[in-house]
PDB file of C-alpha atoms in Angstrom:
ATOM      1  CA  MET A   1       0.573   0.260   0.109  1.00  0.00           C
ATOM      2  CA  GLU A   2       1.275   2.951  -1.041  1.00  0.00           C
ATOM      3  CA  ARG A   3       1.665   6.515   1.071  1.00  0.00           C
ATOM      4  CA  VAL A   4      -0.318   9.509   1.208  1.00  0.00           C
ATOM      5  CA  SER A   5       2.701  12.469   0.174  1.00  0.00           C
ATOM      6  CA  TRP A   6       2.746  14.662   3.036  1.00  0.00           C
ATOM      7  CA  ASP A   7       1.202  17.661   1.440  1.00  0.00           C
ATOM      8  CA  GLU A   8      -1.900  15.204   0.920  1.00  0.00           C
ATOM      9  CA  TYR A   9      -2.176  14.482   4.668  1.00  0.00           C
ATOM     10  CA  PHE A  10      -2.035  17.671   5.455  1.00  0.00           C
ATOM     11  CA  LEU A  11      -4.007  18.762   2.267  1.00  0.00           C
ATOM     12  CA  GLU A  12      -6.245  16.302   4.580  1.00  0.00           C
ATOM     13  CA  LEU A  13      -6.460  17.788   7.992  1.00  0.00           C
ATOM     14  CA  ALA A  14      -7.675  21.106   6.657  1.00  0.00           C
ATOM     15  CA  ARG A  15     -10.524  19.659   5.269  1.00  0.00           C
ATOM     16  CA  THR A  16     -11.871  17.226   8.367  1.00  0.00           C
ATOM     17  CA  THR A  17     -10.818  20.562   9.829  1.00  0.00           C
ATOM     18  CA  ALA A  18     -13.377  22.356   7.673  1.00  0.00           C
ATOM     19  CA  SER A  19     -15.653  19.902   8.974  1.00  0.00           C
ATOM     20  CA  ARG A  20     -15.918  22.337  12.294  1.00  0.00           C
ATOM     21  CA  ALA A  21     -17.276  25.251  10.891  1.00  0.00           C
ATOM     22  CA  THR A  22     -19.878  26.955  11.163  1.00  0.00           C
ATOM     23  CA  CYS A  23     -20.182  29.176   8.418  1.00  0.00           C
ATOM     24  CA  SER A  24     -23.507  29.026   6.613  1.00  0.00           C
ATOM     25  CA  ARG A  25     -21.772  29.758   3.491  1.00  0.00           C
ATOM     26  CA  ARG A  26     -19.296  27.949   3.486  1.00  0.00           C
ATOM     27  CA  LYS A  27     -16.915  25.696   5.089  1.00  0.00           C
ATOM     28  CA  HIS A  28     -12.350  26.223   5.832  1.00  0.00           C
ATOM     29  CA  GLY A  29     -10.102  24.423   7.466  1.00  0.00           C
ATOM     30  CA  ALA A  30      -5.809  25.468   7.265  1.00  0.00           C
ATOM     31  CA  VAL A  31      -3.771  23.408   9.188  1.00  0.00           C
ATOM     32  CA  ILE A  32      -0.331  25.529  10.316  1.00  0.00           C
ATOM     33  CA  VAL A  33       2.653  22.474   9.678  1.00  0.00           C
ATOM     34  CA  LYS A  34       6.838  23.050  11.204  1.00  0.00           C
ATOM     35  CA  GLY A  35       8.933  20.920  10.806  1.00  0.00           C
ATOM     36  CA  ARG A  36       6.343  17.711   9.931  1.00  0.00           C
ATOM     37  CA  ARG A  37       4.489  18.414  13.603  1.00  0.00           C
ATOM     38  CA  ILE A  38       0.847  20.548  13.859  1.00  0.00           C
ATOM     39  CA  VAL A  39       1.418  23.258  15.356  1.00  0.00           C
ATOM     40  CA  ALA A  40      -1.803  23.972  15.607  1.00  0.00           C
ATOM     41  CA  THR A  41      -5.551  24.469  13.666  1.00  0.00           C
ATOM     42  CA  GLY A  42      -8.328  26.327  12.264  1.00  0.00           C
ATOM     43  CA  TYR A  43     -11.867  26.860  10.704  1.00  0.00           C
ATOM     44  CA  ASN A  44     -14.226  29.899  10.082  1.00  0.00           C
ATOM     45  CA  GLY A  45     -16.602  30.851  11.833  1.00  0.00           C
ATOM     46  CA  GLY A  46     -17.851  33.698  15.088  1.00  0.00           C
ATOM     47  CA  PRO A  47     -15.546  34.467  17.802  1.00  0.00           C
ATOM     48  CA  SER A  48     -15.647  32.864  20.968  1.00  0.00           C
ATOM     49  CA  GLY A  49     -18.556  33.206  22.755  1.00  0.00           C
ATOM     50  CA  TYR A  50     -20.917  35.257  19.708  1.00  0.00           C
ATOM     51  CA  PRO A  51     -24.067  32.807  18.606  1.00  0.00           C
ATOM     52  CA  HIS A  52     -22.651  31.655  15.614  1.00  0.00           C
ATOM     53  CA  CYS A  53     -23.191  32.371  12.246  1.00  0.00           C
ATOM     54  CA  ASP A  54     -25.270  28.494  11.320  1.00  0.00           C
ATOM     55  CA  GLU A  55     -27.375  30.016  14.610  1.00  0.00           C
ATOM     56  CA  GLY A  56     -28.818  33.234  13.011  1.00  0.00           C
ATOM     57  CA  ALA A  57     -26.110  35.492  13.621  1.00  0.00           C
ATOM     58  CA  CYS A  58     -24.577  36.910  10.983  1.00  0.00           C
ATOM     59  CA  PRO A  59     -26.135  39.542   8.627  1.00  0.00           C
ATOM     60  CA  ARG A  60     -24.161  38.317   6.070  1.00  0.00           C
ATOM     61  CA  ALA A  61     -25.142  34.504   5.621  1.00  0.00           C
ATOM     62  CA  MET A  62     -28.913  35.994   6.526  1.00  0.00           C
ATOM     63  CA  SER A  63     -28.623  38.050   3.246  1.00  0.00           C
ATOM     64  CA  ASP A  64     -28.233  37.013  -0.731  1.00  0.00           C
ATOM     65  CA  ALA A  65     -24.997  38.985  -0.815  1.00  0.00           C
ATOM     66  CA  ALA A  66     -23.276  37.564  -3.614  1.00  0.00           C
ATOM     67  CA  GLN A  67     -19.913  35.103  -3.014  1.00  0.00           C
ATOM     68  CA  GLY A  68     -16.389  37.349  -2.060  1.00  0.00           C
ATOM     69  CA  SER A  69     -18.179  41.368  -1.681  1.00  0.00           C
ATOM     70  CA  ASP A  70     -19.902  42.919   1.910  1.00  0.00           C
ATOM     71  CA  TYR A  71     -17.315  40.840   4.722  1.00  0.00           C
ATOM     72  CA  GLU A  72     -17.497  43.808   6.341  1.00  0.00           C
ATOM     73  CA  ARG A  73     -21.630  42.063   8.017  1.00  0.00           C
ATOM     74  CA  CYS A  74     -19.762  39.209   8.460  1.00  0.00           C
ATOM     75  CA  ILE A  75     -18.382  38.021  10.976  1.00  0.00           C
ATOM     76  CA  ALA A  76     -16.391  35.310  10.868  1.00  0.00           C
ATOM     77  CA  ILE A  77     -12.516  35.422  11.071  1.00  0.00           C
ATOM     78  CA  HIS A  78     -11.633  32.952   7.990  1.00  0.00           C
ATOM     79  CA  ALA A  79      -9.828  29.618   8.887  1.00  0.00           C
ATOM     80  CA  GLU A  80      -6.222  30.508   8.170  1.00  0.00           C
ATOM     81  CA  ALA A  81      -6.461  33.888  10.999  1.00  0.00           C
ATOM     82  CA  ASN A  82      -8.295  31.514  13.019  1.00  0.00           C
ATOM     83  CA  ALA A  83      -4.813  29.362  12.827  1.00  0.00           C
ATOM     84  CA  LEU A  84      -2.921  31.963  13.602  1.00  0.00           C
ATOM     85  CA  LEU A  85      -4.126  33.196  15.711  1.00  0.00           C
ATOM     86  CA  PHE A  86      -3.052  29.729  17.974  1.00  0.00           C
ATOM     87  CA  SER A  87      -0.204  29.272  17.196  1.00  0.00           C
ATOM     88  CA  SER A  88       2.091  32.038  18.736  1.00  0.00           C
ATOM     89  CA  PRO A  89       5.262  33.604  17.415  1.00  0.00           C
ATOM     90  CA  GLU A  90       8.324  30.622  16.771  1.00  0.00           C
ATOM     91  CA  GLU A  91       5.568  28.289  15.947  1.00  0.00           C
ATOM     92  CA  ARG A  92       5.392  30.041  12.536  1.00  0.00           C
ATOM     93  CA  ASP A  93       8.864  31.044  11.183  1.00  0.00           C
ATOM     94  CA  GLY A  94       9.220  29.232   9.263  1.00  0.00           C
ATOM     95  CA  ALA A  95       5.873  27.040   9.015  1.00  0.00           C
ATOM     96  CA  SER A  96       4.218  26.062   6.628  1.00  0.00           C
ATOM     97  CA  LEU A  97      -0.100  27.043   5.997  1.00  0.00           C
ATOM     98  CA  PHE A  98      -2.193  23.702   4.749  1.00  0.00           C
ATOM     99  CA  CYS A  99      -5.749  25.096   3.826  1.00  0.00           C
ATOM    100  CA  THR A 100      -8.316  24.039   1.883  1.00  0.00           C
ATOM    101  CA  GLY A 101      -9.007  27.249  -0.078  1.00  0.00           C
ATOM    102  CA  ALA A 102      -6.653  29.677  -1.884  1.00  0.00           C
ATOM    103  CA  PRO A 103      -6.308  32.866   1.126  1.00  0.00           C
ATOM    104  CA  CYS A 104      -7.969  36.079   0.730  1.00  0.00           C
ATOM    105  CA  PHE A 105      -6.279  39.517   0.105  1.00  0.00           C
ATOM    106  CA  GLY A 106      -7.056  39.537   3.811  1.00  0.00           C
ATOM    107  CA  CYS A 107      -6.114  36.290   5.350  1.00  0.00           C
ATOM    108  CA  ALA A 108      -2.633  36.714   2.902  1.00  0.00           C
ATOM    109  CA  LYS A 109      -1.904  40.161   5.114  1.00  0.00           C
ATOM    110  CA  LEU A 110      -2.112  38.063   8.228  1.00  0.00           C
ATOM    111  CA  ILE A 111      -0.343  35.282   6.276  1.00  0.00           C
ATOM    112  CA  ALA A 112       2.774  37.689   4.603  1.00  0.00           C
ATOM    113  CA  ASN A 113       3.614  38.856   8.229  1.00  0.00           C
ATOM    114  CA  SER A 114       3.429  36.722  10.245  1.00  0.00           C
ATOM    115  CA  GLY A 115       6.529  34.795   9.848  1.00  0.00           C
ATOM    116  CA  VAL A 116       4.927  30.928   8.388  1.00  0.00           C
ATOM    117  CA  ALA A 117       6.667  30.971   5.317  1.00  0.00           C
ATOM    118  CA  GLU A 118       4.769  28.704   2.302  1.00  0.00           C
ATOM    119  CA  VAL A 119       0.753  28.814   1.515  1.00  0.00           C
ATOM    120  CA  VAL A 120      -0.534  25.073   0.626  1.00  0.00           C
ATOM    121  CA  ALA A 121      -3.932  25.523  -0.770  1.00  0.00           C
ATOM    122  CA  SER A 122      -5.786  22.678  -2.082  1.00  0.00           C
ATOM    123  CA  GLY A 123      -7.823  25.121  -5.376  1.00  0.00           C
ATOM    124  CA  GLY A 124     -10.228  27.999  -4.631  1.00  0.00           C
ATOM    125  CA  ARG A 125      -9.723  30.626  -6.903  1.00  0.00           C
ATOM    126  CA  TYR A 126     -11.177  33.153  -7.162  1.00  0.00           C
ATOM    127  CA  GLU A 127     -11.099  36.770  -9.026  1.00  0.00           C
ATOM    128  CA  GLY A 128      -8.639  38.813  -7.709  1.00  0.00           C
ATOM    129  CA  TRP A 129      -6.008  35.075  -7.033  1.00  0.00           C
ATOM    130  CA  ASP A 130      -3.396  36.288  -9.183  1.00  0.00           C
ATOM    131  CA  GLN A 131      -2.854  40.386  -7.406  1.00  0.00           C
ATOM    132  CA  THR A 132      -3.118  38.073  -4.011  1.00  0.00           C
ATOM    133  CA  ARG A 133      -0.704  35.022  -4.874  1.00  0.00           C
ATOM    134  CA  ASP A 134       1.674  38.103  -6.582  1.00  0.00           C
ATOM    135  CA  PHE A 135       1.468  39.083  -3.162  1.00  0.00           C
ATOM    136  CA  LEU A 136       2.167  36.610  -0.855  1.00  0.00           C
ATOM    137  CA  ARG A 137       5.136  35.653  -3.010  1.00  0.00           C
ATOM    138  CA  ARG A 138       6.177  39.657  -3.122  1.00  0.00           C
ATOM    139  CA  SER A 139       6.356  39.341   0.703  1.00  0.00           C
ATOM    140  CA  GLY A 140       8.403  36.725   0.791  1.00  0.00           C
ATOM    141  CA  VAL A 141       5.348  34.099   1.298  1.00  0.00           C
ATOM    142  CA  ARG A 142       6.429  30.507  -1.259  1.00  0.00           C
ATOM    143  CA  VAL A 143       2.743  29.768  -2.604  1.00  0.00           C
ATOM    144  CA  ARG A 144       1.290  26.374  -4.153  1.00  0.00           C
ATOM    145  CA  LEU A 145      -2.074  26.350  -5.363  1.00  0.00           C
ATOM    146  CA  LEU A 146      -2.482  22.261  -5.828  1.00  0.00           C
ATOM    147  CA  ASP A 147      -5.406  22.195  -8.650  1.00  0.00           C
ATOM    148  CA  GLY A 148      -3.393  21.131 -11.686  1.00  0.00           C
ATOM    149  CA  LEU A 149      -2.819  24.704 -13.054  1.00  0.00           C
ATOM    150  CA  GLU A 150       0.612  26.203 -12.969  1.00  0.00           C
ATOM    151  CA  GLY A 151       2.180  23.340 -13.950  1.00  0.00           C
ATOM    152  CA  VAL A 152       1.879  21.089 -10.427  1.00  0.00           C
ATOM    153  CA  PRO A 153      -0.365  18.979  -9.734  1.00  0.00           C
ATOM    154  CA  VAL A 154      -4.098  17.886  -8.755  1.00  0.00           C
ATOM    155  CA  LEU A 155      -5.836  16.697  -4.972  1.00  0.00           C
ATOM    156  CA  ASP A 156      -8.436  15.956  -5.059  1.00  0.00           C
ATOM    157  CA  LEU A 157      -9.936  15.811  -1.676  1.00  0.00           C
ATOM    158  CA  THR A 158     -14.006  15.330  -2.689  1.00  0.00           C
ATOM    159  CA  SER A 159     -13.260  11.518  -3.851  1.00  0.00           C
ATOM    160  CA  GLY A 160     -10.392  10.411  -1.621  1.00  0.00           C
ATOM    161  CA  ALA A 161      -8.072   9.641  -4.048  1.00  0.00           C
ATOM    162  CA  GLY A 162      -5.240  11.718  -3.842  1.00  0.00           C
ATOM    163  CA  VAL A 163      -3.148  12.939  -6.326  1.00  0.00           C
ATOM    164  CA  SER A 164      -5.115  13.389  -9.661  1.00  0.00           C
ATOM    165  CA  ASP A 165      -4.278  11.609 -13.386  1.00  0.00           C
ATOM    166  CA  ARG A 166      -5.808  14.435 -14.798  1.00  0.00           C
ATOM    167  CA  PRO A 167      -3.281  15.401 -17.169  1.00  0.00           C
ATOM    168  CA  ARG A 168      -1.490  18.932 -15.680  1.00  0.00           C
ATOM    169  CA  VAL A 169      -1.438  21.927 -16.971  1.00  0.00           C
ATOM    170  CA  THR A 170       0.861  24.574 -17.377  1.00  0.00           C
ATOM    171  CA  VAL A 171      -0.593  29.202 -17.725  1.00  0.00           C
ATOM    172  CA  PRO A 172       2.292  30.855 -18.336  1.00  0.00           C
ATOM    173  CA  GLU A 173       3.512  33.533 -15.926  1.00  0.00           C
ATOM    174  CA  HIS A 174       2.622  37.419 -16.352  1.00  0.00           C
ATOM    175  CA  ASP A 175       5.998  38.794 -17.037  1.00  0.00           C
ATOM    176  CA  ALA A 176       5.810  41.073 -14.330  1.00  0.00           C
TER     177      ALA A 176
END
């Protein structure tokens, strides 16, 4: 029996962590790893002690706001932010953050200033992702989005199959 790769292992743990999310719109998970040891986990949901999104406490969740908009009314703390909050600066220094979706720009700013050296996500590109990715890279954070684009293999975490047999697709890098 072949063992799964470290990427598959930690991204699967991030997916499992996402099962604790209380956001009624989307469930994300994150795991911070240093030296192949788990430092912290996080999932998206309201602050501790505050009623949860899935209990009707989030004005944005109750609205028909489009994905990617109206976040100022959202009470959820993102998975990446929660994982950062539950780790110390020493634990984050040089660590990798594995997450179930590409981080938003707000989380990217936190990651860039946290000491995390690498972000590994299983997918979740969105409009504006290229700018967020470039921001992280310019901030010295390595970024790997394992969705089959940019010559990186796909990790299919929906079927439990692991690395996909789908052909790799290369997208040319933009000139800066």
